[in-house]
Amino acid sequence: MSLSAAEENSASEIHLPADIDWHMLDKSKFFFLGAALFSGVSAALYPVVVLKTRQQVLPAHISSLKLSLSIMNHEGVRGFYRGFGTSLTGTIPARALYMTALEVTKSSVGTATVRLGFSDTTATAIANAAAGLSSAMAAQLVWTPIDVVSQRLMVQDCNGSSIKSGKNMIPSSSSCRYANGIDAFRKILNVDGPRGLYRGFGISILTYAPSNAVWWASYSVAHRLVWSGVGCYARKKDENAVNGGGGCGYRPGSKEMVAVQGVCAAMASGVSAMITMPLDTIKTRLQVLDGEENGRARPLTVMQTVRNLVKEGGFAACYRGLGPRWVSMSMSATTMITTYEFLKRLSTKNRESLTP
């Protein structure tokens, strides 16, 4: 399943390190190092997630810069990390589920598709799409309750601090006040029961499962296309060196590997963000906002949420927060894929087998 050459008929091979399958990993090291590395990534990207979430629940569009300055002026740096403790707590089990499902599915589906006679390119794309789908569905069992709690903490008090204009008041966010993540978890459970913690679970699956499938499939295709371009460039250089005994192939260094991974991750994130942004906006509103019925707060339905969005700003309202989400996904995906590949190599039982 590894990419060993830019093109089969290319005179210049690209010698990449061997791919790492699930059975080659030291699982305890993989999960322990993964928890530490991805916690650091989450901390770095969390402010962008707060921006995206607030933009999605506001009834009128506010630019990312204006909203950032408002949060900084009224809440300080702490405002960008509302709910971070809760989110971080969920990162460890969610990432463990995600990475396990990803690697197991990728390995098993990849082997099955090759046996069925698919080409290496097609088999890789199918395996990555299936792995992205299954890993997202597994992780949502943990992520949905964490999202519900952390997102409510993100938007709490922003009517009274960061948003001053009447038209920018958040419409019917939860009336409960939460001291922290544990308090929010307890109050949501008391008021709405377990269903309250899994509010938006269905739409979360519909958002993240296709998003992950599209991302991993797009990443696989982009990865091959970029290395194909690099292979053509390397072949031209080799042709000039043939008379001098060159032409032995191109071996990219670690910097080139990271650069290509970053470019491919950003390309895949753009495709995925554009396709799934409306679903993400609906999901966020379902998890954060309430409606009113007979003077009592009630969870909104999907249709009510869609109608409110269209009433506020037409179909374009579904794309509020697209900029921060694209940036967040690109940065997250770039750091995730480079960290993920680095983590896999650190966790390999026999590193000697990775040399091409």
XYZ file of C-alpha atoms in Angstrom:
356
model
C 0.000 0.000 0.000
C 3.028 2.313 0.102
C 3.847 4.725 -2.664
C 7.213 3.624 -4.040
C 7.359 5.559 -7.298
C 5.830 8.649 -8.827
C 4.750 6.784 -11.936
C 5.234 3.187 -12.984
C 6.795 4.138 -16.309
C 9.030 6.794 -14.867
C 12.738 6.335 -15.341
C 13.342 7.974 -11.984
C 12.026 6.255 -8.868
C 11.180 8.115 -5.704
C 12.442 6.085 -2.778
C 10.069 6.735 0.119
C 10.252 4.987 3.493
C 8.108 1.862 3.725
C 4.538 2.299 4.921
C 3.791 1.155 8.479
C 0.950 -1.279 9.085
C -0.968 -1.817 12.336
C 0.859 -5.048 13.222
C 4.247 -3.248 13.048
C 3.385 -0.819 15.876
C 4.216 -0.982 19.577
C 0.642 -0.219 20.714
C 1.435 1.068 24.234
C 4.033 3.511 22.910
C 1.717 4.475 20.040
C -1.159 5.458 22.352
C 0.986 7.096 25.049
C 3.010 9.254 22.649
C -0.104 9.947 20.601
C -1.954 11.357 23.621
C 0.939 13.709 24.395
C 1.551 14.867 20.818
C -2.086 15.422 19.874
C -2.808 17.250 23.137
C -0.173 19.792 22.130
C -1.714 20.118 18.667
C -5.177 20.658 20.190
C -3.858 23.420 22.470
C -2.292 25.275 19.546
C -5.419 25.159 17.365
C -8.136 25.640 19.978
C -8.498 29.461 19.605
C -9.436 29.013 15.934
C -12.116 26.488 16.936
C -13.577 29.024 19.405
C -13.755 31.641 16.630
C -15.466 29.227 14.252
C -18.016 28.149 16.868
C -18.990 31.703 17.829
C -19.333 32.748 14.197
C -21.612 29.787 13.520
C -24.079 30.581 16.334
C -24.260 34.354 15.803
C -27.267 35.548 13.762
C -25.187 38.057 11.801
C -21.772 37.686 10.203
C -18.795 39.158 12.061
C -15.307 38.988 10.589
C -12.723 36.785 12.265
C -10.460 39.769 12.962
C -13.224 41.847 14.569
C -14.413 38.920 16.656
C -10.838 38.097 17.749
C -10.215 41.675 18.884
C -13.540 41.738 20.719
C -12.761 38.516 22.586
C -9.287 39.771 23.485
C -10.622 43.148 24.716
C -13.453 41.755 26.838
C -12.239 38.312 27.902
C -8.486 38.281 27.338
C -6.524 35.238 26.221
C -8.651 33.102 28.515
C -11.644 33.733 26.230
C -9.941 31.788 23.447
C -9.641 28.738 25.698
C -13.165 28.418 27.084
C -13.964 24.726 27.416
C -10.409 23.655 26.596
C -10.054 21.492 29.710
C -13.144 19.520 28.715
C -11.969 19.200 25.123
C -8.522 18.049 26.219
C -10.027 15.422 28.537
C -11.886 13.917 25.598
C -8.903 14.063 23.263
C -7.139 11.018 24.728
C -9.930 8.395 24.467
C -11.283 9.895 21.229
C -7.873 9.859 19.545
C -7.261 6.315 20.772
C -10.518 5.162 19.178
C -9.830 7.190 16.045
C -6.299 5.903 15.467
C -7.215 2.285 16.232
C -10.164 2.294 13.812
C -8.111 4.156 11.204
C -5.158 1.773 11.194
C -7.156 -1.457 11.505
C -9.557 -0.472 8.699
C -6.821 0.851 6.434
C -4.808 -2.341 6.792
C -7.723 -4.769 6.324
C -9.488 -2.896 3.503
C -6.182 -2.208 1.755
C -5.310 -5.899 1.721
C -8.813 -6.844 0.534
C -8.864 -4.333 -2.334
C -5.447 -5.431 -3.588
C -6.624 -9.056 -3.595
C -9.671 -8.010 -5.610
C -7.373 -6.756 -8.338
C -7.579 -2.971 -7.861
C -4.561 -0.891 -8.853
C -2.318 0.452 -6.095
C -3.697 4.000 -6.534
C -7.352 2.925 -6.403
C -6.777 0.481 -3.542
C -5.045 3.179 -1.492
C -7.843 5.703 -2.085
C -10.556 3.160 -1.173
C -8.694 2.015 1.952
C -8.128 5.598 3.106
C -11.761 6.582 2.514
C -13.041 3.526 4.408
C -10.568 4.170 7.231
C -11.634 7.821 7.499
C -15.296 6.819 7.603
C -14.920 4.153 10.303
C -12.536 6.192 12.474
C -14.863 9.212 12.496
C -17.857 7.092 13.480
C -15.896 5.444 16.310
C -14.504 8.740 17.638
C -17.934 10.426 17.685
C -18.999 8.140 20.539
C -16.647 10.220 22.690
C -16.460 13.471 20.751
C -20.187 14.291 20.645
C -20.623 14.687 24.447
C -17.303 16.541 24.605
C -18.420 18.844 21.768
C -21.756 19.580 23.431
C -20.106 20.570 26.722
C -17.087 22.432 25.330
C -19.108 24.383 22.735
C -21.590 25.565 25.353
C -18.675 26.805 27.429
C -17.222 28.523 24.331
C -20.319 30.665 23.745
C -21.273 31.235 27.398
C -21.333 34.950 28.330
C -20.304 36.118 24.881
C -23.578 38.106 24.632
C -22.517 40.125 27.625
C -18.864 40.549 26.794
C -17.611 40.051 23.270
C -20.816 40.880 21.366
C -22.418 44.199 22.204
C -24.687 44.951 19.241
C -28.327 43.896 19.665
C -28.503 42.273 16.233
C -25.499 40.149 17.148
C -27.015 38.650 20.283
C -26.879 34.847 20.305
C -30.504 33.692 19.926
C -31.571 31.465 22.814
C -28.299 29.881 23.826
C -28.658 27.613 26.853
C -30.003 29.516 29.869
C -27.933 27.456 32.353
C -24.707 28.867 33.710
C -21.775 26.508 33.914
C -18.882 26.874 36.312
C -16.714 24.394 34.411
C -16.891 21.288 32.246
C -17.881 18.956 35.097
C -20.655 21.319 36.176
C -21.911 21.575 32.578
C -21.844 17.787 32.187
C -23.846 17.332 35.404
C -26.448 20.017 34.583
C -27.005 18.807 31.021
C -27.419 15.258 32.324
C -29.900 16.404 34.986
C -32.009 18.510 32.606
C -31.954 16.472 29.385
C -30.579 13.082 30.419
C -28.064 11.176 28.265
C -29.853 12.437 25.130
C -28.720 15.944 26.025
C -25.075 14.911 25.891
C -25.633 13.254 22.518
C -27.565 16.143 21.006
C -26.613 16.368 17.354
C -25.036 12.892 17.311
C -26.764 11.959 14.051
C -25.765 15.164 12.277
C -22.242 14.787 13.724
C -21.947 11.382 12.067
C -23.333 12.868 8.835
C -20.755 15.670 9.100
C -17.578 13.979 10.240
C -17.899 10.550 8.618
C -18.154 11.906 5.031
C -15.695 14.686 5.894
C -13.080 12.170 7.041
C -13.764 9.855 4.112
C -13.391 12.757 1.645
C -10.298 14.045 3.454
C -8.397 10.750 3.522
C -9.342 9.869 -0.056
C -8.391 13.380 -1.249
C -5.151 13.231 0.701
C -4.262 9.911 -0.900
C -4.889 11.255 -4.412
C -3.107 14.560 -3.710
C -0.156 12.681 -2.205
C 0.302 10.653 -5.392
C -0.192 13.670 -7.670
C 2.359 15.798 -5.814
C 4.948 13.027 -5.782
C 4.254 12.481 -9.507
C 5.216 16.103 -10.098
C 8.305 15.700 -7.947
C 9.138 12.516 -9.901
C 8.979 14.332 -13.239
C 11.308 17.017 -11.902
C 13.712 14.427 -10.494
C 13.679 12.475 -13.771
C 14.777 15.555 -15.707
C 17.647 16.042 -13.275
C 18.594 12.378 -13.604
C 18.635 12.609 -17.403
C 21.319 15.271 -17.143
C 23.344 13.015 -14.836
C 23.065 9.748 -16.785
C 26.313 10.249 -18.722
C 28.079 10.930 -15.478
C 26.848 7.740 -13.824
C 23.793 9.279 -12.163
C 20.134 8.352 -12.498
C 19.917 6.166 -9.420
C 16.641 7.720 -8.255
C 15.493 10.424 -5.872
C 15.487 9.986 -2.096
C 13.604 12.856 -0.415
C 14.820 14.099 2.933
C 12.670 14.663 6.004
C 12.025 18.326 5.088
C 10.729 17.374 1.644
C 8.527 14.664 3.153
C 6.985 17.088 5.668
C 6.485 19.763 2.981
C 4.638 17.367 0.669
C 2.514 16.049 3.540
C 1.591 19.617 4.514
C 0.635 20.644 0.969
C -1.464 17.515 0.464
C -3.186 17.960 3.835
C -4.120 21.574 3.009
C -5.494 20.534 -0.396
C -7.583 17.751 1.145
C -8.839 20.094 3.888
C -10.064 22.629 1.335
C -12.102 20.001 -0.496
C -13.530 18.551 2.712
C -14.368 21.934 4.294
C -16.274 23.182 1.261
C -18.350 20.007 0.991
C -19.286 19.582 4.656
C -19.427 23.192 5.983
C -23.264 23.508 5.982
C -23.585 20.277 7.972
C -20.997 21.492 10.495
C -22.866 24.780 11.003
C -26.181 22.947 11.553
C -24.468 20.514 13.964
C -22.948 23.326 16.030
C -26.259 25.167 16.340
C -28.112 21.993 17.300
C -25.627 21.360 20.094
C -25.514 24.925 21.429
C -28.838 26.686 20.812
C -32.315 26.070 22.233
C -35.768 27.003 20.991
C -38.785 27.955 23.097
C -42.074 26.080 23.502
C -44.712 27.226 26.000
C -42.122 29.357 27.751
C -39.707 26.446 28.188
C -36.407 25.832 26.447
C -36.506 22.940 23.972
C -33.816 21.515 21.702
C -34.146 22.683 18.096
C -34.812 20.193 15.325
C -32.703 20.010 12.175
C -35.464 21.624 10.083
C -35.939 24.466 12.587
C -32.192 25.087 12.567
C -32.068 25.154 8.765
C -35.065 27.521 8.586
C -33.469 29.888 11.114
C -30.208 29.932 9.164
C -31.926 30.630 5.834
C -34.036 33.361 7.461
C -30.927 35.032 8.916
C -28.779 35.075 5.796
C -29.913 32.688 3.104
C -27.808 29.719 2.059
C -24.637 31.761 2.647
C -25.393 31.666 6.390
C -24.533 27.948 6.320
C -20.979 28.962 5.412
C -20.401 31.310 8.340
C -17.088 30.455 9.913
C -15.791 28.859 6.689
C -12.551 30.862 6.871
C -11.646 29.796 10.422
C -12.825 26.240 9.716
C -10.678 26.000 6.583
C -7.678 27.434 8.446
C -8.393 25.181 11.424
C -8.781 22.079 9.255
C -5.679 22.884 7.181
C -3.512 23.600 10.226
C -4.965 20.680 12.146
C -4.618 18.305 9.194
C -1.067 19.421 8.420
C 0.081 19.045 12.022
C -1.997 15.884 12.432
C -0.613 14.052 9.404
C 2.997 15.042 10.067
C 2.639 14.255 13.777
C 0.806 11.044 12.940
C 3.508 9.801 10.550
C 6.210 10.834 13.026
C 4.324 9.029 15.799
C 4.054 5.844 13.744
C 7.800 5.817 13.093
C 8.560 6.432 16.763
C 6.240 3.555 17.717
C 7.513 0.997 15.208
C 8.827 -2.252 16.740
C 11.602 -2.697 14.188
C 12.812 0.589 12.684
C 15.375 -1.102 10.449
C 12.524 -2.354 8.247
C 11.580 1.239 7.347
C 14.664 1.977 5.282
C 13.864 1.860 1.557
